[in-house]
């Protein structure tokens, strides 16, 4: 069983921090991921910096530019994942855009991702219909394919994407980019309940979650939460990113621990 599927069949809500690879320094990624695991994260999402990140807000765009200036490349990211894998069995998902992968070669990328220990992929600008062959090959290699749904995604589409994803769905909490505020969301509870009813696999929620109160609110209706911009903004301002990450994620993990509702059931195995 793929590592992500196994994780989301276990009890409890999952905390998933997002790190931009190679930010704030090239050597930062490994210790930040290890610190996140110690602070209570059950999975990590690592962003592959790209010059035109369509789904990302100003914080992640800024951190991506810094990472690119630091010299981050796709091969470097995969090498870093391999280094993390030597010290941790934490599920690792890479999030990025298709152009850098095309430049590397899709078959080469997938083969190296598998060898490095990558567990999942989120490619926002490659819908499952256009990337069918790529995603099928990823799943054959044991890599979970995670698709995004949004508040305007119809129920039938949510169900279809959950079937295609097989292990996990990612519910974007807002119509906007990462880092948008909670006040931008309307009808969030109704939307997440709709995802719960339509999805055949567990789902995490991301975009715009910044406080323990946000985490508690969303976790009541989801199987996990993704925190990116709020964490990166703290790292950006800190003189000790590892300590800042540890303290912030511990506070979020404590908020999640208060949520006693069991994780969502994988309906296909009910």
Short mmCIF file of C-alpha atoms in Angstrom, two decimals:
data_model
loop_
_atom_site.label_atom_id
_atom_site.label_comp_id
_atom_site.label_asym_id
_atom_site.label_seq_id
_atom_site.Cartn_x
_atom_site.Cartn_y
_atom_site.Cartn_z
CA UNK A 1 0.00 0.00 0.00
CA UNK A 2 1.26 3.49 -0.85
CA UNK A 3 2.54 5.44 2.15
CA UNK A 4 -0.05 8.25 1.79
CA UNK A 5 -2.95 5.80 1.55
CA UNK A 6 -1.73 4.03 4.66
CA UNK A 7 -1.38 7.32 6.56
CA UNK A 8 -4.92 8.47 5.83
CA UNK A 9 -6.41 5.16 6.88
CA UNK A 10 -4.97 5.69 10.35
CA UNK A 11 -7.00 7.55 13.01
CA UNK A 12 -6.72 11.29 13.62
CA UNK A 13 -6.48 14.50 11.66
CA UNK A 14 -3.26 15.09 9.75
CA UNK A 15 -1.06 18.18 9.85
CA UNK A 16 0.70 18.85 6.53
CA UNK A 17 3.13 21.79 6.40
CA UNK A 18 4.27 23.18 3.05
CA UNK A 19 7.90 24.16 2.52
CA UNK A 20 9.37 25.81 -0.53
CA UNK A 21 12.40 23.72 -1.50
CA UNK A 22 15.64 25.56 -0.90
CA UNK A 23 14.08 28.37 1.17
CA UNK A 24 15.34 30.34 3.00
CA UNK A 25 18.67 28.67 2.21
CA UNK A 26 19.58 25.59 0.19
CA UNK A 27 20.63 23.78 3.33
CA UNK A 28 17.38 24.66 5.15
CA UNK A 29 15.01 22.08 3.66
CA UNK A 30 16.32 18.95 5.37
CA UNK A 31 16.35 20.34 8.93
CA UNK A 32 12.98 22.06 8.44
CA UNK A 33 11.32 18.80 7.38
CA UNK A 34 12.85 16.89 10.27
CA UNK A 35 11.76 19.62 12.69
CA UNK A 36 8.24 19.50 11.29
CA UNK A 37 8.03 15.77 11.93
CA UNK A 38 9.17 16.22 15.52
CA UNK A 39 6.61 19.02 15.99
CA UNK A 40 3.71 16.79 14.96
CA UNK A 41 3.46 16.87 11.16
CA UNK A 42 2.30 13.60 9.62
CA UNK A 43 3.14 14.49 6.00
CA UNK A 44 5.00 17.29 4.25
CA UNK A 45 4.39 19.07 0.98
CA UNK A 46 7.50 20.43 -0.71
CA UNK A 47 7.06 23.11 -3.34
CA UNK A 48 9.15 22.94 -6.47
CA UNK A 49 9.88 26.63 -7.26
CA UNK A 50 8.73 27.91 -10.63
CA UNK A 51 9.00 31.36 -12.18
CA UNK A 52 5.24 31.56 -12.98
CA UNK A 53 3.37 29.90 -10.09
CA UNK A 54 -0.27 30.47 -11.08
CA UNK A 55 -1.85 28.99 -7.92
CA UNK A 56 0.48 30.66 -5.45
CA UNK A 57 0.03 33.91 -3.56
CA UNK A 58 2.65 36.57 -2.81
CA UNK A 59 4.37 34.74 0.05
CA UNK A 60 5.02 31.53 -1.87
CA UNK A 61 5.89 33.50 -5.00
CA UNK A 62 8.46 35.42 -2.98
CA UNK A 63 9.93 32.30 -1.39
CA UNK A 64 10.04 30.62 -4.80
CA UNK A 65 12.03 33.51 -6.24
CA UNK A 66 14.46 33.28 -3.34
CA UNK A 67 14.82 29.55 -3.82
CA UNK A 68 15.42 29.92 -7.55
CA UNK A 69 18.06 32.56 -6.80
CA UNK A 70 19.61 30.07 -4.37
CA UNK A 71 20.02 27.68 -7.30
CA UNK A 72 17.22 25.19 -6.68
CA UNK A 73 16.55 22.76 -9.53
CA UNK A 74 14.37 19.69 -9.89
CA UNK A 75 17.38 17.30 -9.63
CA UNK A 76 18.48 19.11 -6.46
CA UNK A 77 15.01 18.73 -4.96
CA UNK A 78 14.96 15.00 -5.70
CA UNK A 79 18.43 14.61 -4.19
CA UNK A 80 17.19 16.45 -1.09
CA UNK A 81 14.16 14.15 -0.82
CA UNK A 82 16.56 11.20 -0.94
CA UNK A 83 18.52 12.74 1.94
CA UNK A 84 15.32 13.22 3.95
CA UNK A 85 14.27 9.65 3.23
CA UNK A 86 17.46 8.34 4.84
CA UNK A 87 16.32 9.88 8.13
CA UNK A 88 12.53 9.85 7.99
CA UNK A 89 9.59 7.78 6.73
CA UNK A 90 7.32 10.83 6.69
CA UNK A 91 5.21 10.86 3.51
CA UNK A 92 6.57 13.49 1.09
CA UNK A 93 4.49 15.13 -1.63
CA UNK A 94 5.98 17.40 -4.28
CA UNK A 95 3.87 20.29 -5.56
CA UNK A 96 4.86 22.10 -8.72
CA UNK A 97 4.13 22.97 -12.31
CA UNK A 98 4.51 20.90 -15.44
CA UNK A 99 7.02 22.98 -17.43
CA UNK A 100 10.10 22.17 -15.31
CA UNK A 101 9.13 18.49 -15.39
CA UNK A 102 8.77 18.56 -19.17
CA UNK A 103 12.22 20.12 -19.40
CA UNK A 104 13.66 17.26 -17.34
CA UNK A 105 11.62 14.64 -19.17
CA UNK A 106 8.53 13.13 -17.58
CA UNK A 107 9.77 9.54 -17.57
CA UNK A 108 13.10 10.61 -16.12
CA UNK A 109 11.39 12.72 -13.47
CA UNK A 110 9.08 9.92 -12.35
CA UNK A 111 11.87 7.37 -12.22
CA UNK A 112 14.04 9.67 -10.14
CA UNK A 113 11.12 10.65 -7.92
CA UNK A 114 10.44 7.01 -7.14
CA UNK A 115 14.11 6.32 -6.48
CA UNK A 116 14.33 9.36 -4.17
CA UNK A 117 11.35 8.32 -2.07
CA UNK A 118 8.67 10.76 -3.25
CA UNK A 119 5.19 9.61 -2.17
CA UNK A 120 2.85 12.00 -3.96
CA UNK A 121 2.54 14.64 -6.67
CA UNK A 122 0.37 17.74 -7.00
CA UNK A 123 0.60 19.37 -10.45
CA UNK A 124 -2.09 22.11 -10.56
CA UNK A 125 -1.66 22.92 -14.26
CA UNK A 126 -1.89 19.30 -15.44
CA UNK A 127 -5.52 18.08 -15.25
CA UNK A 128 -5.99 14.29 -15.12
CA UNK A 129 -7.46 14.23 -18.63
CA UNK A 130 -4.39 15.90 -20.14
CA UNK A 131 -1.92 14.04 -17.94
CA UNK A 132 -3.54 10.60 -17.98
CA UNK A 133 -0.44 8.74 -19.13
CA UNK A 134 1.84 10.62 -16.72
CA UNK A 135 -0.43 10.03 -13.73
CA UNK A 136 -1.00 6.38 -14.61
CA UNK A 137 2.76 5.82 -14.77
CA UNK A 138 3.20 7.61 -11.42
CA UNK A 139 0.69 5.31 -9.74
CA UNK A 140 2.40 2.26 -11.27
CA UNK A 141 5.58 3.46 -9.57
CA UNK A 142 3.81 3.74 -6.22
CA UNK A 143 3.44 7.55 -6.28
CA UNK A 144 0.05 8.94 -5.27
CA UNK A 145 -1.53 11.48 -7.62
CA UNK A 146 -3.39 14.20 -5.72
CA UNK A 147 -5.86 16.45 -7.53
CA UNK A 148 -7.25 19.84 -6.49
CA UNK A 149 -10.93 20.67 -6.11
CA UNK A 150 -12.32 24.14 -5.38
CA UNK A 151 -15.58 25.63 -4.07
CA UNK A 152 -16.90 25.88 -7.64
CA UNK A 153 -16.12 22.24 -8.55
CA UNK A 154 -19.38 20.34 -9.24
CA UNK A 155 -20.16 17.28 -7.12
CA UNK A 156 -19.84 14.91 -10.08
CA UNK A 157 -16.38 16.30 -10.84
CA UNK A 158 -15.29 15.90 -7.20
CA UNK A 159 -16.38 12.29 -7.29
CA UNK A 160 -14.58 11.67 -10.59
CA UNK A 161 -11.34 13.27 -9.38
CA UNK A 162 -11.43 11.30 -6.13
CA UNK A 163 -11.74 8.07 -8.11
CA UNK A 164 -8.84 9.08 -10.33
CA UNK A 165 -6.70 10.17 -7.38
CA UNK A 166 -7.18 6.84 -5.58
CA UNK A 167 -5.53 7.88 -2.28
CA UNK A 168 -6.14 11.54 -1.40
CA UNK A 169 -7.89 14.68 -2.63
CA UNK A 170 -6.85 18.29 -1.97
CA UNK A 171 -9.71 20.72 -1.30
CA UNK A 172 -8.75 24.33 -1.95
CA UNK A 173 -10.64 26.35 0.65
CA UNK A 174 -11.10 29.49 -1.43
CA UNK A 175 -11.43 30.77 -4.96
CA UNK A 176 -8.05 32.44 -5.13
CA UNK A 177 -4.37 31.86 -4.57
CA UNK A 178 -2.50 30.52 -1.57
CA UNK A 179 -2.32 32.85 1.39
CA UNK A 180 -5.73 34.49 0.90
CA UNK A 181 -7.50 35.26 4.13
CA UNK A 182 -10.25 33.42 5.96
CA UNK A 183 -12.63 36.32 5.38
CA UNK A 184 -12.46 35.61 1.65
CA UNK A 185 -14.21 32.30 2.15
CA UNK A 186 -17.98 32.00 1.95
CA UNK A 187 -19.94 28.93 2.77
CA UNK A 188 -16.80 27.00 3.71
CA UNK A 189 -18.63 24.50 5.91
CA UNK A 190 -21.19 23.74 3.21
CA UNK A 191 -18.45 23.30 0.63
CA UNK A 192 -16.40 20.92 2.79
CA UNK A 193 -19.50 18.91 3.62
CA UNK A 194 -20.14 18.66 -0.10
CA UNK A 195 -16.60 17.38 -0.69
CA UNK A 196 -17.08 14.85 2.10
CA UNK A 197 -20.29 13.58 0.50
CA UNK A 198 -18.90 13.37 -3.04
CA UNK A 199 -15.32 12.20 -2.50
CA UNK A 200 -14.57 8.51 -2.32
CA UNK A 201 -11.19 9.06 -0.66
CA UNK A 202 -9.96 11.18 2.31
CA UNK A 203 -9.21 14.84 1.66
CA UNK A 204 -7.02 17.60 3.06
CA UNK A 205 -7.81 21.32 3.01
CA UNK A 206 -5.36 24.07 2.20
CA UNK A 207 -5.04 27.74 1.15
CA UNK A 208 -5.52 30.54 3.68
CA UNK A 209 -5.16 28.64 6.95
CA UNK A 210 -3.12 30.78 9.31
CA UNK A 211 -4.16 30.30 12.93
CA UNK A 212 -4.99 27.45 15.33
CA UNK A 213 -8.61 28.65 15.14
CA UNK A 214 -8.59 28.22 11.34
CA UNK A 215 -7.13 24.75 11.76
CA UNK A 216 -9.74 23.73 14.31
CA UNK A 217 -12.59 25.03 12.13
CA UNK A 218 -11.49 23.22 8.99
CA UNK A 219 -10.33 20.00 10.66
CA UNK A 220 -13.84 19.39 11.95
CA UNK A 221 -14.87 18.57 8.38
CA UNK A 222 -11.69 17.24 6.76
CA UNK A 223 -9.03 14.58 7.22
CA UNK A 224 -6.10 16.94 7.29
CA UNK A 225 -4.95 20.52 6.88
CA UNK A 226 -2.16 22.05 4.78
CA UNK A 227 -0.38 25.14 6.09
CA UNK A 228 1.94 26.96 3.69
CA UNK A 229 1.97 30.74 3.43
CA UNK A 230 1.50 31.35 7.15
CA UNK A 231 4.43 29.08 7.96
CA UNK A 232 6.69 30.48 5.24
CA UNK A 233 5.93 34.07 6.32
CA UNK A 234 7.11 33.20 9.82
CA UNK A 235 10.24 31.50 8.48
CA UNK A 236 10.94 34.51 6.28
CA UNK A 237 11.00 36.85 9.28
CA UNK A 238 12.83 34.55 11.67
CA UNK A 239 16.51 34.40 12.54
CA UNK A 240 15.99 30.75 13.55
CA UNK A 241 13.70 29.06 10.98
CA UNK A 242 13.92 25.63 12.61
CA UNK A 243 12.85 26.96 16.01
CA UNK A 244 10.11 29.10 14.45
CA UNK A 245 8.80 26.10 12.51
CA UNK A 246 8.83 23.91 15.58
CA UNK A 247 6.91 26.36 17.74
CA UNK A 248 4.31 27.21 15.11
CA UNK A 249 3.62 23.62 14.08
CA UNK A 250 3.37 22.50 17.70
CA UNK A 251 0.62 25.07 18.23
CA UNK A 252 -1.25 23.81 15.18
CA UNK A 253 -0.77 20.17 16.17
CA UNK A 254 -2.26 20.99 19.57
CA UNK A 255 -5.29 22.54 17.86
CA UNK A 256 -5.71 19.42 15.75
CA UNK A 257 -5.44 17.17 18.78
CA UNK A 258 -8.56 18.84 20.18
CA UNK A 259 -10.52 17.64 17.18
CA UNK A 260 -11.75 14.19 18.20
CA UNK A 261 -13.88 13.42 15.17
CA UNK A 262 -12.47 10.32 13.41
CA UNK A 263 -10.80 10.59 10.04
CA UNK A 264 -12.91 10.19 6.91
CA UNK A 265 -13.57 6.74 5.60
CA UNK A 266 -12.28 5.53 2.28
CA UNK A 267 -15.68 4.73 0.78
CA UNK A 268 -14.28 2.34 -1.79
CA UNK A 269 -13.15 0.05 1.00
CA UNK A 270 -16.22 0.47 3.19
#
